[in-house]
mmCIF file of C-alpha atoms and ligand atoms in Angstrom:
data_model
loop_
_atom_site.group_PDB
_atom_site.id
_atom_site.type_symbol
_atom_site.label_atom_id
_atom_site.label_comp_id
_atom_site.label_asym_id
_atom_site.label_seq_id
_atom_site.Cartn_x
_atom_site.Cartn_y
_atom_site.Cartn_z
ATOM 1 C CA UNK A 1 -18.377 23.449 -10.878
ATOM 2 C CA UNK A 2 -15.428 21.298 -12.100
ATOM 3 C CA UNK A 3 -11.781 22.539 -11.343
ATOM 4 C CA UNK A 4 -8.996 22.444 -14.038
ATOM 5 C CA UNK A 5 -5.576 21.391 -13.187
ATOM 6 C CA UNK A 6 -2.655 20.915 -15.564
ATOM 7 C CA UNK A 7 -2.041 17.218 -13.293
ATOM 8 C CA UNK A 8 -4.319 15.707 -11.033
ATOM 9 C CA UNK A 9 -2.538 12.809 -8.867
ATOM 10 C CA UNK A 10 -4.683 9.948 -7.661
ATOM 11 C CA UNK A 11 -3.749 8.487 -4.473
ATOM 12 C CA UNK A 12 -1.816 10.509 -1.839
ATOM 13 C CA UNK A 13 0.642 7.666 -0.853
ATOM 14 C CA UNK A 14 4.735 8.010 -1.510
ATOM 15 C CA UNK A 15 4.160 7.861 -5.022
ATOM 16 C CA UNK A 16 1.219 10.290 -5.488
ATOM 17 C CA UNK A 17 2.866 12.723 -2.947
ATOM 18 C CA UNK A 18 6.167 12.243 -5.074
ATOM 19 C CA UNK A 19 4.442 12.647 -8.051
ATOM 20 C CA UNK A 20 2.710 15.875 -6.864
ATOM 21 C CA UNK A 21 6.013 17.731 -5.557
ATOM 22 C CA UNK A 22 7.894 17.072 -8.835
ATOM 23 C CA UNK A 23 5.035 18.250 -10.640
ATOM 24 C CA UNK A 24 4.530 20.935 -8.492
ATOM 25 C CA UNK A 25 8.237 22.228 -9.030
ATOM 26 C CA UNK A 26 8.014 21.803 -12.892
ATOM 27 C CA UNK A 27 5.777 24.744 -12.340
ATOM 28 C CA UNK A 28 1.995 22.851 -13.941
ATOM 29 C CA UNK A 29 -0.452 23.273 -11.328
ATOM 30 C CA UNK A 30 -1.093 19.950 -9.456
ATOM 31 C CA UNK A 31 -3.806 18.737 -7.491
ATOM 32 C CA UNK A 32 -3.563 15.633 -5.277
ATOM 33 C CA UNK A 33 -6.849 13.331 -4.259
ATOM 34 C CA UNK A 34 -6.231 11.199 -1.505
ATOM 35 C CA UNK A 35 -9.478 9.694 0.512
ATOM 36 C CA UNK A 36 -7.957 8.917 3.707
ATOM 37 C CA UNK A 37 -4.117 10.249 4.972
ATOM 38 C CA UNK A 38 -1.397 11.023 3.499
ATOM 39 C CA UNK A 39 1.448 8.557 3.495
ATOM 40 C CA UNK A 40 -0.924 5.892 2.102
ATOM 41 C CA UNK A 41 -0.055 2.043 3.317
ATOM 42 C CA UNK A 42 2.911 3.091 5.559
ATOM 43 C CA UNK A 43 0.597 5.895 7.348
ATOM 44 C CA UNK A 44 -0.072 3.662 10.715
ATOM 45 C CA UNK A 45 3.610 1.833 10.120
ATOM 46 C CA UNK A 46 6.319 2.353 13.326
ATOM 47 C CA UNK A 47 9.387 1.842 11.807
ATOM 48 C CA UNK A 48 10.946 2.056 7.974
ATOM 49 C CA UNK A 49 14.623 1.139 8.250
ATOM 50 C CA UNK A 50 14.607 1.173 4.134
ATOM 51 C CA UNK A 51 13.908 4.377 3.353
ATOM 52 C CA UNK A 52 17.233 6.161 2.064
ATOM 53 C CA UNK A 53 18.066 8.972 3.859
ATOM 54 C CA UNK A 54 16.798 7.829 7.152
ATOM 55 C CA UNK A 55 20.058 5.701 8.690
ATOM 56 C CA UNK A 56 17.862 5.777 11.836
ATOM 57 C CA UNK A 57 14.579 4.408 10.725
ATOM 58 C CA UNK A 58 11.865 6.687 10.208
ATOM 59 C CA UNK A 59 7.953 6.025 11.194
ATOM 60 C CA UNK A 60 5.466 5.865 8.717
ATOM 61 C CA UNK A 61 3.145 8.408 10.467
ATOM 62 C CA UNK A 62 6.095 11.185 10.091
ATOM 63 C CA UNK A 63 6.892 10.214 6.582
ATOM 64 C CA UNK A 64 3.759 10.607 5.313
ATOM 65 C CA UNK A 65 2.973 14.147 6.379
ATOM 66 C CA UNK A 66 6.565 15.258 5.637
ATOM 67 C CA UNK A 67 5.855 14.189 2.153
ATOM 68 C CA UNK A 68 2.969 16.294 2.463
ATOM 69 C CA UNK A 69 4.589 19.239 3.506
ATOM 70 C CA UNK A 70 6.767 18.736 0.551
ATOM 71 C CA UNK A 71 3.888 19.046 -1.617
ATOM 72 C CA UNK A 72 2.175 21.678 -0.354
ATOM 73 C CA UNK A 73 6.029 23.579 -0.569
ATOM 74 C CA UNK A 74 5.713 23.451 -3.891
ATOM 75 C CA UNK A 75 2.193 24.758 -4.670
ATOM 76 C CA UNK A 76 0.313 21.317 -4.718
ATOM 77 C CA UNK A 77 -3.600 21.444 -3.693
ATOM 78 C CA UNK A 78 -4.321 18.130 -1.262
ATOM 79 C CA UNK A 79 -7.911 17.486 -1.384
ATOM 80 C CA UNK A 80 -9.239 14.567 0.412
ATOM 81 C CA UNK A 81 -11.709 12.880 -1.166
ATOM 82 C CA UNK A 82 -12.484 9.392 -2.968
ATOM 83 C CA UNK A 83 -12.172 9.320 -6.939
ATOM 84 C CA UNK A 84 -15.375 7.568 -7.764
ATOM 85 C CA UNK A 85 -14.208 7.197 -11.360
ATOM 86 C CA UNK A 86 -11.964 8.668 -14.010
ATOM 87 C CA UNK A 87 -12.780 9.436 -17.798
ATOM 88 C CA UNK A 88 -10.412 9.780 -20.284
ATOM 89 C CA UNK A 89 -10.789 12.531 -22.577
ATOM 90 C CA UNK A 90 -9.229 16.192 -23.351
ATOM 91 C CA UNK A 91 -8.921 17.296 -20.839
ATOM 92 C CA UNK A 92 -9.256 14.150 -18.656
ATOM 93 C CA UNK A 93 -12.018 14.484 -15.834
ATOM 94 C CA UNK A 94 -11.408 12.695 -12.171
ATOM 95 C CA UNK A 95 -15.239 12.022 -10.539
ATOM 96 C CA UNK A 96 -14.963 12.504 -6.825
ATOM 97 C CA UNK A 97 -17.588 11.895 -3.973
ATOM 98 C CA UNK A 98 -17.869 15.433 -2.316
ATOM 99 C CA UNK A 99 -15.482 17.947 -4.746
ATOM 100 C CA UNK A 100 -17.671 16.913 -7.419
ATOM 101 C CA UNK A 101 -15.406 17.092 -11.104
ATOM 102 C CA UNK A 102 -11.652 17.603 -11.577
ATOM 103 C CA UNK A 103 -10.467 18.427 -14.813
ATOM 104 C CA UNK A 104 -7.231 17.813 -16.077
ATOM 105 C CA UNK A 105 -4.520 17.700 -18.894
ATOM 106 C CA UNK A 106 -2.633 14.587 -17.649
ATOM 107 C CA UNK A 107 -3.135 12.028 -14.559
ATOM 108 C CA UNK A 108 -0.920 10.582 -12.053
ATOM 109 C CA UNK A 109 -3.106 7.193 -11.224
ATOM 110 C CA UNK A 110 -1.242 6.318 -7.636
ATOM 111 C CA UNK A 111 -4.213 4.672 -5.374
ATOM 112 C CA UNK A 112 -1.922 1.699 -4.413
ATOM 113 C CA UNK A 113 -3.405 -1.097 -3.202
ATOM 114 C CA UNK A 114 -4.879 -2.620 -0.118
ATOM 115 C CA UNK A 115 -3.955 -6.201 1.891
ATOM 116 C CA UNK A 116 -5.699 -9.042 0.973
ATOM 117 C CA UNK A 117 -8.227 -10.609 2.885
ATOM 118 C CA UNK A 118 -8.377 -14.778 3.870
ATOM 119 C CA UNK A 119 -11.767 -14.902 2.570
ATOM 120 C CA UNK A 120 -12.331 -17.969 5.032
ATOM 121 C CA UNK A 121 -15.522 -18.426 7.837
ATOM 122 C CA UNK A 122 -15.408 -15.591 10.526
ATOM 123 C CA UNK A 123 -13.163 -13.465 9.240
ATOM 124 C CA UNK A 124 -15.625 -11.054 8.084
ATOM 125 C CA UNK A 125 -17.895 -11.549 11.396
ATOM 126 C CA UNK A 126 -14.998 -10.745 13.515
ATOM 127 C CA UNK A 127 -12.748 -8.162 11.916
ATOM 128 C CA UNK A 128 -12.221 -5.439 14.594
ATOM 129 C CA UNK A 129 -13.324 -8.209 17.108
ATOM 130 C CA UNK A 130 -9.916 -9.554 17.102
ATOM 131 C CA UNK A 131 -9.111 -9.761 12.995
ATOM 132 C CA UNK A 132 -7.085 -7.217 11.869
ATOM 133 C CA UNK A 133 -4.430 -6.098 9.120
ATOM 134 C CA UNK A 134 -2.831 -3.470 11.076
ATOM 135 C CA UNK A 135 -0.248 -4.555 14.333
ATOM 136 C CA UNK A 136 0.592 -0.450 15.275
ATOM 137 C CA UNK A 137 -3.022 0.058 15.556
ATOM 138 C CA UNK A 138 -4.701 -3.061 17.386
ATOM 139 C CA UNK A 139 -1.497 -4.567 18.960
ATOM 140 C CA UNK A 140 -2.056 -2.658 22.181
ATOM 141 C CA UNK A 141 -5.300 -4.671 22.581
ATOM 142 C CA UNK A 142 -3.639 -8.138 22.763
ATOM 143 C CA UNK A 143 -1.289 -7.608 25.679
ATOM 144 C CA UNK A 144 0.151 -10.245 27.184
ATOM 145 C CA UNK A 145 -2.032 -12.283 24.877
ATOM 146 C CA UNK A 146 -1.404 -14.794 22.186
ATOM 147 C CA UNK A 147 -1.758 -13.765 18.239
ATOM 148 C CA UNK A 148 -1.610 -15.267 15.194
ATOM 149 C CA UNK A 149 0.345 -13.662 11.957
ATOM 150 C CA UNK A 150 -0.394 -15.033 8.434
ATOM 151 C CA UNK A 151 1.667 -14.320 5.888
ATOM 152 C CA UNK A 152 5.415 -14.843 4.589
ATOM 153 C CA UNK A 153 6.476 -11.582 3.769
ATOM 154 C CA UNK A 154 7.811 -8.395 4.668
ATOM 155 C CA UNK A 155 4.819 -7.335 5.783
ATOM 156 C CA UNK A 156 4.134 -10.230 7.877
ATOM 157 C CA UNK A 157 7.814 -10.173 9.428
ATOM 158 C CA UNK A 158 7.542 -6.107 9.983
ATOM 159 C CA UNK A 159 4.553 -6.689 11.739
ATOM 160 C CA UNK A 160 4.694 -9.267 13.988
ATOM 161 C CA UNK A 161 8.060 -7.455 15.467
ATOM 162 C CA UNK A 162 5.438 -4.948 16.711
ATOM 163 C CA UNK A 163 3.245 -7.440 17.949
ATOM 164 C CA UNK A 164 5.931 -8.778 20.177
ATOM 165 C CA UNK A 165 5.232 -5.281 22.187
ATOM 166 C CA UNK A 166 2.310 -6.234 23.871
ATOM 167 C CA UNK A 167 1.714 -9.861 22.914
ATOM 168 C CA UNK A 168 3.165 -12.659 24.944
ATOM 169 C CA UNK A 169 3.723 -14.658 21.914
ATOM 170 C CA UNK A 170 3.097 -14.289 17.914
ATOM 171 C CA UNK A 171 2.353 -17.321 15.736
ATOM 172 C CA UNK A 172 3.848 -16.840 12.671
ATOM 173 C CA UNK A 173 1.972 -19.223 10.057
ATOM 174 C CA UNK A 174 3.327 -19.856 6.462
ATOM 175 C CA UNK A 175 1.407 -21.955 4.167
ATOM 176 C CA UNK A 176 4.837 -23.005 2.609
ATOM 177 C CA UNK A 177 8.220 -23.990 3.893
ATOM 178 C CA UNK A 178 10.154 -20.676 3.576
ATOM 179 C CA UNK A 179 10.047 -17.118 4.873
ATOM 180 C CA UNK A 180 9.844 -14.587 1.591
ATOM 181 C CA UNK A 181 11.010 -11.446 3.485
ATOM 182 C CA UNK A 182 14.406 -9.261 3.708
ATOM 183 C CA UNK A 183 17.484 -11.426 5.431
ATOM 184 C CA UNK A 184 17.369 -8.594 7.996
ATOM 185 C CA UNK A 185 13.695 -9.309 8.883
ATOM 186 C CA UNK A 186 14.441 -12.513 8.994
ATOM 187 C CA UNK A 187 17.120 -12.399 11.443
ATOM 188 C CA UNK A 188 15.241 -10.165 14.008
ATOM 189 C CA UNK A 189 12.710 -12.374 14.118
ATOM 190 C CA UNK A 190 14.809 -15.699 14.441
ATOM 191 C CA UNK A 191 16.505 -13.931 17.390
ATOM 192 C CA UNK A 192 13.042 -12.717 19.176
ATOM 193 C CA UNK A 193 11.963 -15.429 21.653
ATOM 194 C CA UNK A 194 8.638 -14.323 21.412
ATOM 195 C CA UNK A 195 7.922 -15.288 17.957
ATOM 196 C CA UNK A 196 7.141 -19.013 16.403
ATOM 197 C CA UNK A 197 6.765 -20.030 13.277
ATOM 198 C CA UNK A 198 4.822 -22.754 11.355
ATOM 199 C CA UNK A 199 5.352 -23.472 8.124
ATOM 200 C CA UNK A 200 2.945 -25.729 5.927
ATOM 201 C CA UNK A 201 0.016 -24.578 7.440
ATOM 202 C CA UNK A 202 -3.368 -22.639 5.765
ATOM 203 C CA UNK A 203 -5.910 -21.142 8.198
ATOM 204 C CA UNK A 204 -9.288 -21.971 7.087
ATOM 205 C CA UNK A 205 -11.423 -20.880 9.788
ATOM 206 C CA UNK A 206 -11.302 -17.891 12.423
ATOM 207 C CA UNK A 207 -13.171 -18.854 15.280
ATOM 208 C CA UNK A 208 -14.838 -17.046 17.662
ATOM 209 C CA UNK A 209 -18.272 -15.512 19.003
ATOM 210 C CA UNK A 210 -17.888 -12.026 20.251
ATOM 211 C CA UNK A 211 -14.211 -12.451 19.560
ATOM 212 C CA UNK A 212 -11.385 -14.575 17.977
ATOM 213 C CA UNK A 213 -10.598 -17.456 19.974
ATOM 214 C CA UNK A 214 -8.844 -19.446 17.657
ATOM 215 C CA UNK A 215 -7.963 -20.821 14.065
ATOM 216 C CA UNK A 216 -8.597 -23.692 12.150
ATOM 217 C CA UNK A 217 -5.389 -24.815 10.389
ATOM 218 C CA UNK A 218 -4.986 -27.517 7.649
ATOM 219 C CA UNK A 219 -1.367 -28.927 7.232
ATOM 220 C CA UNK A 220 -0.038 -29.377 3.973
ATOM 221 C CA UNK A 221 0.748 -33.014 4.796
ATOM 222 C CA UNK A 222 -2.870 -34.270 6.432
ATOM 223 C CA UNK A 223 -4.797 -33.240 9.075
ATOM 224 C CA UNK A 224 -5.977 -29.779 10.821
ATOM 225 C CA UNK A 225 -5.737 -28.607 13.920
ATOM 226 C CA UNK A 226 -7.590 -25.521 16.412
ATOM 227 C CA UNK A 227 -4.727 -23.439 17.341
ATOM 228 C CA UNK A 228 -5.907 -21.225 20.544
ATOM 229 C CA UNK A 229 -5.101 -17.960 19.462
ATOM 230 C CA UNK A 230 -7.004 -14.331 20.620
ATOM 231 C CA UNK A 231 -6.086 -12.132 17.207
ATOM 232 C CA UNK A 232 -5.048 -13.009 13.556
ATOM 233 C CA UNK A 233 -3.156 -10.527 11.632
ATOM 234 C CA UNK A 234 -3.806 -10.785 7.600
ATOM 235 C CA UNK A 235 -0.706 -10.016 5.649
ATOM 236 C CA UNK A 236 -1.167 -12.507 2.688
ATOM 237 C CA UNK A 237 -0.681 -10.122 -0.592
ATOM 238 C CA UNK A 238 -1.948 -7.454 -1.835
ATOM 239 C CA UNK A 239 -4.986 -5.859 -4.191
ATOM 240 C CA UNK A 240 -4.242 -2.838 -6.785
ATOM 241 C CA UNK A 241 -7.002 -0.498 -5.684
ATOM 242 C CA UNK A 242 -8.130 -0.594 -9.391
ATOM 243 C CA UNK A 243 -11.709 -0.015 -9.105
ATOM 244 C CA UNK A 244 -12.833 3.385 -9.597
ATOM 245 C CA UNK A 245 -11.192 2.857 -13.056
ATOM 246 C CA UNK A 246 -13.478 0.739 -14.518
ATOM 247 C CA UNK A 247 -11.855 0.030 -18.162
ATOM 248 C CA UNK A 248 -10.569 3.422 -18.399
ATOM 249 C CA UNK A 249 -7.198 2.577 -18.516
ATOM 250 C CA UNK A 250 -6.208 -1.219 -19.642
ATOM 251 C CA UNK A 251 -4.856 -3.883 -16.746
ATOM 252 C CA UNK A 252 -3.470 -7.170 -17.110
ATOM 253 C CA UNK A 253 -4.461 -9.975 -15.592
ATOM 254 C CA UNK A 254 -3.736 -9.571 -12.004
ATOM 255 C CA UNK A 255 -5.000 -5.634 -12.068
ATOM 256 C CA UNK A 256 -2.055 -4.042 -12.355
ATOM 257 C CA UNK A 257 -1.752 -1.037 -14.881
ATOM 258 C CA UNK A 258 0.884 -1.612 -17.386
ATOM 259 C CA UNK A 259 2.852 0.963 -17.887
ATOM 260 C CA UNK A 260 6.101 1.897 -20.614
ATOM 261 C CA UNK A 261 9.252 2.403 -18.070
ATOM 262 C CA UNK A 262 8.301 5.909 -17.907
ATOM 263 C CA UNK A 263 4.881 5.652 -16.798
ATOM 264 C CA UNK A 264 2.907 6.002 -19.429
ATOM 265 C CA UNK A 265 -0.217 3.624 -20.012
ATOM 266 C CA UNK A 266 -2.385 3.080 -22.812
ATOM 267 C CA UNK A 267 -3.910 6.338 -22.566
ATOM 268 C CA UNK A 268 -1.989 9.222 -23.766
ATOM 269 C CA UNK A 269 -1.637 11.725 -20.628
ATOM 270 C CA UNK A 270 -2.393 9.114 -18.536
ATOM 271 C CA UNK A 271 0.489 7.912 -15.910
ATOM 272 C CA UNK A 272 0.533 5.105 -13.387
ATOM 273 C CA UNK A 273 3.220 4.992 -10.195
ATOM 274 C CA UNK A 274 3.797 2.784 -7.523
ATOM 275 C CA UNK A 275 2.199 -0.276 -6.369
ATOM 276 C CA UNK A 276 -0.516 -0.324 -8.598
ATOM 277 C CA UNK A 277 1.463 -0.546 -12.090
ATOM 278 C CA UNK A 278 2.614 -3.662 -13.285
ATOM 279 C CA UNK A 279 6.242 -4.961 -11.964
ATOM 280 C CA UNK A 280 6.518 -2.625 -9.372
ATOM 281 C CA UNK A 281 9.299 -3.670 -6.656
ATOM 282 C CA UNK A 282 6.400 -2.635 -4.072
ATOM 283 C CA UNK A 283 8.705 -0.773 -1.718
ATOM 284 C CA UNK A 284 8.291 2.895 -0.654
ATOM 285 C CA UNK A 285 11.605 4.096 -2.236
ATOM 286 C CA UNK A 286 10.995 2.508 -6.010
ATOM 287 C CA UNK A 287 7.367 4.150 -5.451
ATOM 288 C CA UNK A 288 8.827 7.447 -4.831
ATOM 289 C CA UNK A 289 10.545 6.787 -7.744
ATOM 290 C CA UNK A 290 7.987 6.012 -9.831
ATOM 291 C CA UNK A 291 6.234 9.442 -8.954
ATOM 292 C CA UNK A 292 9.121 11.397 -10.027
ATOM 293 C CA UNK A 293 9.312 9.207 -13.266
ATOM 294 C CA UNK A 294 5.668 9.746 -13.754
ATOM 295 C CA UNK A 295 5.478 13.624 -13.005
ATOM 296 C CA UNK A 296 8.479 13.900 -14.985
ATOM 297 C CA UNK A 297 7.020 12.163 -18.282
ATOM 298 C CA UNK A 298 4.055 14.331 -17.430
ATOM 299 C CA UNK A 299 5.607 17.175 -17.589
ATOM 300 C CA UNK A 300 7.370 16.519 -20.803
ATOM 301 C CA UNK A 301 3.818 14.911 -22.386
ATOM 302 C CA UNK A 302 2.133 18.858 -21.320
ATOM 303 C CA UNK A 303 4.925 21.203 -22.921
ATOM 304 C CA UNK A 304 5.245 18.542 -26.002
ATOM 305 C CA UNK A 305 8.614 18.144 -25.947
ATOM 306 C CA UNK A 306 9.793 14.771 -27.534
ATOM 307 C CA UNK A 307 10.554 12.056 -25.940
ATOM 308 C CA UNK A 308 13.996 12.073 -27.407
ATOM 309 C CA UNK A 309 16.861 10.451 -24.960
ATOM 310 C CA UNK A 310 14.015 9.415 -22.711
ATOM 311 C CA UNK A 311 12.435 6.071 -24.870
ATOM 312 C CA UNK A 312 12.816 2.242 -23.874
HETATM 313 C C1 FAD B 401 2.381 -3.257 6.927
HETATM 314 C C2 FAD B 401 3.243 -2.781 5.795
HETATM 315 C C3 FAD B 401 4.555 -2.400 6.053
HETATM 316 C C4 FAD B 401 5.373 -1.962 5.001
HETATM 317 N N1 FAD B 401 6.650 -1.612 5.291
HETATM 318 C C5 FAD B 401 7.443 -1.170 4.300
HETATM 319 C C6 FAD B 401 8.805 -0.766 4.593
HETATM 320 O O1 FAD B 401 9.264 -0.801 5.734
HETATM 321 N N2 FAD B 401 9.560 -0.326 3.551
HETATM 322 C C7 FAD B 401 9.097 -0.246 2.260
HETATM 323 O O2 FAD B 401 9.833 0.189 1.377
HETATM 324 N N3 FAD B 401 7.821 -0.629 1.966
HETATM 325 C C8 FAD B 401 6.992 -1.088 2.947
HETATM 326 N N4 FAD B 401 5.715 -1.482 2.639
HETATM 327 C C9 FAD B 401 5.274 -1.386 1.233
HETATM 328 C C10 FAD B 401 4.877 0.064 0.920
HETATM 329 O O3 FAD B 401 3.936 0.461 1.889
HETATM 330 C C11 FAD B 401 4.306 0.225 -0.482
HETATM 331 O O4 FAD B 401 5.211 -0.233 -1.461
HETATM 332 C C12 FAD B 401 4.010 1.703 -0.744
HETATM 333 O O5 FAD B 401 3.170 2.209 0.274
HETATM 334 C C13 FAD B 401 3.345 1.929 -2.103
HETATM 335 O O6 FAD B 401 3.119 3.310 -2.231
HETATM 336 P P1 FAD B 401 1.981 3.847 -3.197
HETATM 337 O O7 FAD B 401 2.009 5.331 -3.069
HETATM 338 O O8 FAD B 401 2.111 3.242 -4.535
HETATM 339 O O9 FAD B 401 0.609 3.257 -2.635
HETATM 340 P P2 FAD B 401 -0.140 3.366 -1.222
HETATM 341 O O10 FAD B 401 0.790 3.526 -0.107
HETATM 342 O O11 FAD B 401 -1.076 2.206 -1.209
HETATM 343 O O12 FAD B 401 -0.970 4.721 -1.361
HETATM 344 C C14 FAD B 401 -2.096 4.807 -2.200
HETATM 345 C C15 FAD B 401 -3.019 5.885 -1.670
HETATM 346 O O13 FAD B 401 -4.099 6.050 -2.588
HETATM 347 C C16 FAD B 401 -5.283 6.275 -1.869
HETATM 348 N N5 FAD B 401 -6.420 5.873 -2.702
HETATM 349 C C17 FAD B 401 -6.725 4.637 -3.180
HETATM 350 N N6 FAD B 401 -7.852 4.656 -3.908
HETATM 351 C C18 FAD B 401 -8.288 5.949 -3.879
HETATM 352 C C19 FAD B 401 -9.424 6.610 -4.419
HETATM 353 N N7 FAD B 401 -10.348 5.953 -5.163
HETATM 354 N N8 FAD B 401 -9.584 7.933 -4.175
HETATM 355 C C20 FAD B 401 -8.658 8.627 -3.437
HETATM 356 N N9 FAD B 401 -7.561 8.041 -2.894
HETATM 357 C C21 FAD B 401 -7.387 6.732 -3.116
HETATM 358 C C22 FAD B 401 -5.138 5.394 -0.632
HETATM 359 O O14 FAD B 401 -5.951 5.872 0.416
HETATM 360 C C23 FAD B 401 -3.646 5.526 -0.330
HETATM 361 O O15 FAD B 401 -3.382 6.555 0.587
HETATM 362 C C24 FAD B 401 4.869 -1.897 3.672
HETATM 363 C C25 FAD B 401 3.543 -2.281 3.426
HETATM 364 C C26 FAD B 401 2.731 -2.701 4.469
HETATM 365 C C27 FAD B 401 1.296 -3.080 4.178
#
């Protein structure tokens, strides 16, 4: 039997949870669908020094469920459960593996997105056999060992600092000649002994048998190499988690959602927040953002007030 909702949020991550609370306080009843934890891409994440609020740094793992508890203060329903698909319509009705049909008036889309793969030889065949996207959960495994980190970014910064717990030493490789991330990433890892870093280098091979024992690197001026190396961590961009949509709501070309600056998409009643829209800043604060933007545009699209004041 399908459910009705006034909102239904997609995506329990800092902007679907942020999404849901506002909602939730505006008084529409709210329902939030997250498949695996709340908190979203921070959830296994040991340290956030950006998050206002937090002068101390805050982990991922407590953010996410006090974002939860947020929610839930304010009336919001968490199921967890994977959106299959989404149909627009009046009311609008969210597919979902086990809870069977949502119903409702407007939609939060906030699924986020997921880290990209290589997509070279043996990554596949050895993911969880020494690949792995995730430094908080797998670093214990490499102590005293040496890993590889690819990527240029914050991610890749934030998460070879954690490697540097158990590792002996962490390979950072850059396929260009500059770091991307924060200065203050940066610095911390300039002053940790334990980490190296190669620029103008692409891996195009994990090697292994029953587990990594290496990469194959080509160097943007000739030549490759085998670097001996017992884990690779993938940090090289990100994919909107766009699937379940399936032309529902319109993306542009890299499968983002575009939305208007508050929210909206294509689809009347349908919002987008966080990663997943176009020209997010892809940081947890402007996410949280976004869900209040979102929730709040929702709220005003439900009791048909007019946009007055609020336009571009
Ligand atoms: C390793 C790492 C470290 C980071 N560190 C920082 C940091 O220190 N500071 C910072 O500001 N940013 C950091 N970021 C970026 C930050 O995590 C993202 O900007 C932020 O998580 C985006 O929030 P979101 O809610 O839009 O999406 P997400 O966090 O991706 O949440 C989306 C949620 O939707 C769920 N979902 C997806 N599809 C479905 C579906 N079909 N059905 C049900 N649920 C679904 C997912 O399970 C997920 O929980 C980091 C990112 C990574 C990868």
């Amino acid at each position: 039997l399908a459910r009705d909702f006034d909102v239904a949020v997609i995506g329990g991550g800092v902007a679907g949870l942020t999404a849901g609370f506002f909602a939730g306080r505006y008084g529409l009843s709210t329902v939030v669908v997250e498949q695996m934890g709340s908190g979203g891409q921070i959830l296994n994440s040991e340290r956030i020094e950006n998050f206002p609020g937090f002068p101390g740094g805050i982990a991922g793992y407590e953010l996410g469920p006090l974002l939860q508890e947020q929610a839930e203060a304010a009336g919001v329903e968490m199921i967890l459960d994977r959106v299959s698909a989404i149909s627009a319509g009046s009311p609008h009705v969210v597919s979902t593996d086990l809870e069977g049909d949502i119903r409702a008036r407007a939609l939060i889309i906030a699924a986020g997105s997921t880290l990209r793969d290589l997509g070279v030889d043996g990554e596949e065949r050895l993911r969880g056999k020494g690949v792995s996207h995730c430094a908080s959960c797998d670093g214990a495994l490499f102590q005293g060992q040496v890993v590889a980190v690819v990527g240029a970014g914050d991610s890749a910064l934030d998460e070879a600092l954690v490697l540097t717990q158990y590792a002996s030493k962490v390979l950072i490789l850059v396929r260009g000649t500059r770091l991307r991330a924060q200065h203050a990433l940066q610095t911390r890892v300039h002053n940790n002994p334990a980490i190296d870093i190669r620029y103008g280098v692409t891996v195009t091979a994990v090697l292994g048998d029953e587990a990594v024992q290496g990469v194959r690197l080509s160097h943007t001026d000739g030549g490759s190499e085998v670097l001996p190396v017992q884990g690779v961590f993938v940090y090289v961009g990100l994919k909107p988690n766009t699937e379940f949509l399936e032309g529902a709501v319109p993306l542009d070309a890299g499968g983002h959602i575009p939305t208007s600056l508050w929210m909206e998409t294509a689809v009347p009643g349908i919002f987008a927040a966080g990663d997943i829209r176009r020209a997010s800043a892809r940081q947890l604060v402007s996410s949280a953002g976004d869900g209040a933007t979102a929730a709040i545009g929702a709220h005003r699209y439900l009791s048909g007030q007019p946009w007055h004041g609020l336009s571009e």
